[in-house]
Amino acid sequence: MSTGSTNTLGKYEIIREIGRSNDIVYEAIDPTINRRVALKELAVPPNVTGAQRRERIERFWREGKAAGSLAHPNIVTIYEVGKEGERYFIAMEFLEGQTLRDVIQTGGPMSIKDVQNYGGQLCSALAYAHEHGVIHRDVKPENVQVLPGRLVKLTDFGIARLMGEAPIT
């Protein structure tokens, strides 16, 4: 983080950490246009070096490139893929709501209408991605965000395959 009074990464002002798995996700602000964003930072353990480190960085860049090449109402929007020093990040649309996993676990059985609605939106997102040479490869309830108004967004293109590019094992 910067040593100033506000934590930053690239041009983004970090508000708080909102998630952590393989990487760290922050709620942040793009001060240029005062837009709230989700800022995903690559987290590479210090013991990962050499080819493993390069592969992890390449996979992160590929995630940004895969999702960033797509413009669809049911796919999270990527605003920027960047690097500051040795820190890599992806700035994307901040999504309100909850994951489909949370919806399933807290809401009990879903209605047929909701299943059809969510399934239709997800199929639309996947069809669009496939038409544009992007294979998600990690579709699961944790990677589907349900927004207010029952809009669905597909997220996390971390292991996506870009057709025409060599795969990363």
PDB file of C-alpha atoms in Angstrom, residues 59 62-63 65-67 69-70 129-138 156-169:
ATOM      1  CA  ARG A  59      -2.991 -16.465 -15.630  1.00  0.00           C
ATOM      2  CA  ARG A  62      -5.344 -13.706 -19.071  1.00  0.00           C
ATOM      3  CA  GLU A  63      -8.277 -13.344 -16.672  1.00  0.00           C
ATOM      4  CA  LYS A  65      -7.964 -10.047 -21.031  1.00  0.00           C
ATOM      5  CA  ALA A  66     -10.692 -12.714 -21.223  1.00  0.00           C
ATOM      6  CA  ALA A  67     -13.336 -10.823 -19.259  1.00  0.00           C
ATOM      7  CA  SER A  69     -12.769  -8.460 -24.140  1.00  0.00           C
ATOM      8  CA  LEU A  70     -16.461  -9.047 -23.424  1.00  0.00           C
ATOM      9  CA  ALA A 129     -18.452 -15.468 -24.359  1.00  0.00           C
ATOM     10  CA  HIS A 130     -18.158 -18.571 -26.557  1.00  0.00           C
ATOM     11  CA  GLU A 131     -19.050 -16.584 -29.673  1.00  0.00           C
ATOM     12  CA  HIS A 132     -16.136 -14.293 -28.778  1.00  0.00           C
ATOM     13  CA  GLY A 133     -13.636 -17.099 -28.169  1.00  0.00           C
ATOM     14  CA  VAL A 134     -13.730 -17.141 -24.365  1.00  0.00           C
ATOM     15  CA  ILE A 135     -14.424 -20.391 -22.491  1.00  0.00           C
ATOM     16  CA  HIS A 136     -15.070 -19.637 -18.783  1.00  0.00           C
ATOM     17  CA  ARG A 137     -14.263 -23.140 -17.392  1.00  0.00           C
ATOM     18  CA  ASP A 138     -15.299 -22.361 -13.799  1.00  0.00           C
ATOM     19  CA  ASP A 156     -14.195 -14.740 -12.158  1.00  0.00           C
ATOM     20  CA  PHE A 157     -12.607 -15.599 -15.473  1.00  0.00           C
ATOM     21  CA  GLY A 158      -9.461 -16.769 -13.643  1.00  0.00           C
ATOM     22  CA  ILE A 159      -9.123 -20.069 -15.502  1.00  0.00           C
ATOM     23  CA  ALA A 160     -10.800 -19.003 -18.736  1.00  0.00           C
ATOM     24  CA  ARG A 161      -9.460 -20.350 -22.000  1.00  0.00           C
ATOM     25  CA  LEU A 162      -9.008 -17.930 -24.873  1.00  0.00           C
ATOM     26  CA  MET A 163      -9.478 -19.701 -28.174  1.00  0.00           C
ATOM     27  CA  GLY A 164      -6.494 -19.198 -30.433  1.00  0.00           C
ATOM     28  CA  GLU A 165      -4.050 -18.814 -27.535  1.00  0.00           C
ATOM     29  CA  ALA A 166      -1.899 -21.523 -26.004  1.00  0.00           C
ATOM     30  CA  PRO A 167      -3.464 -22.967 -22.852  1.00  0.00           C
ATOM     31  CA  ILE A 168      -1.889 -22.528 -19.435  1.00  0.00           C
ATOM     32  CA  THR A 169      -1.801 -25.878 -17.664  1.00  0.00           C
TER      33      THR A 169
END
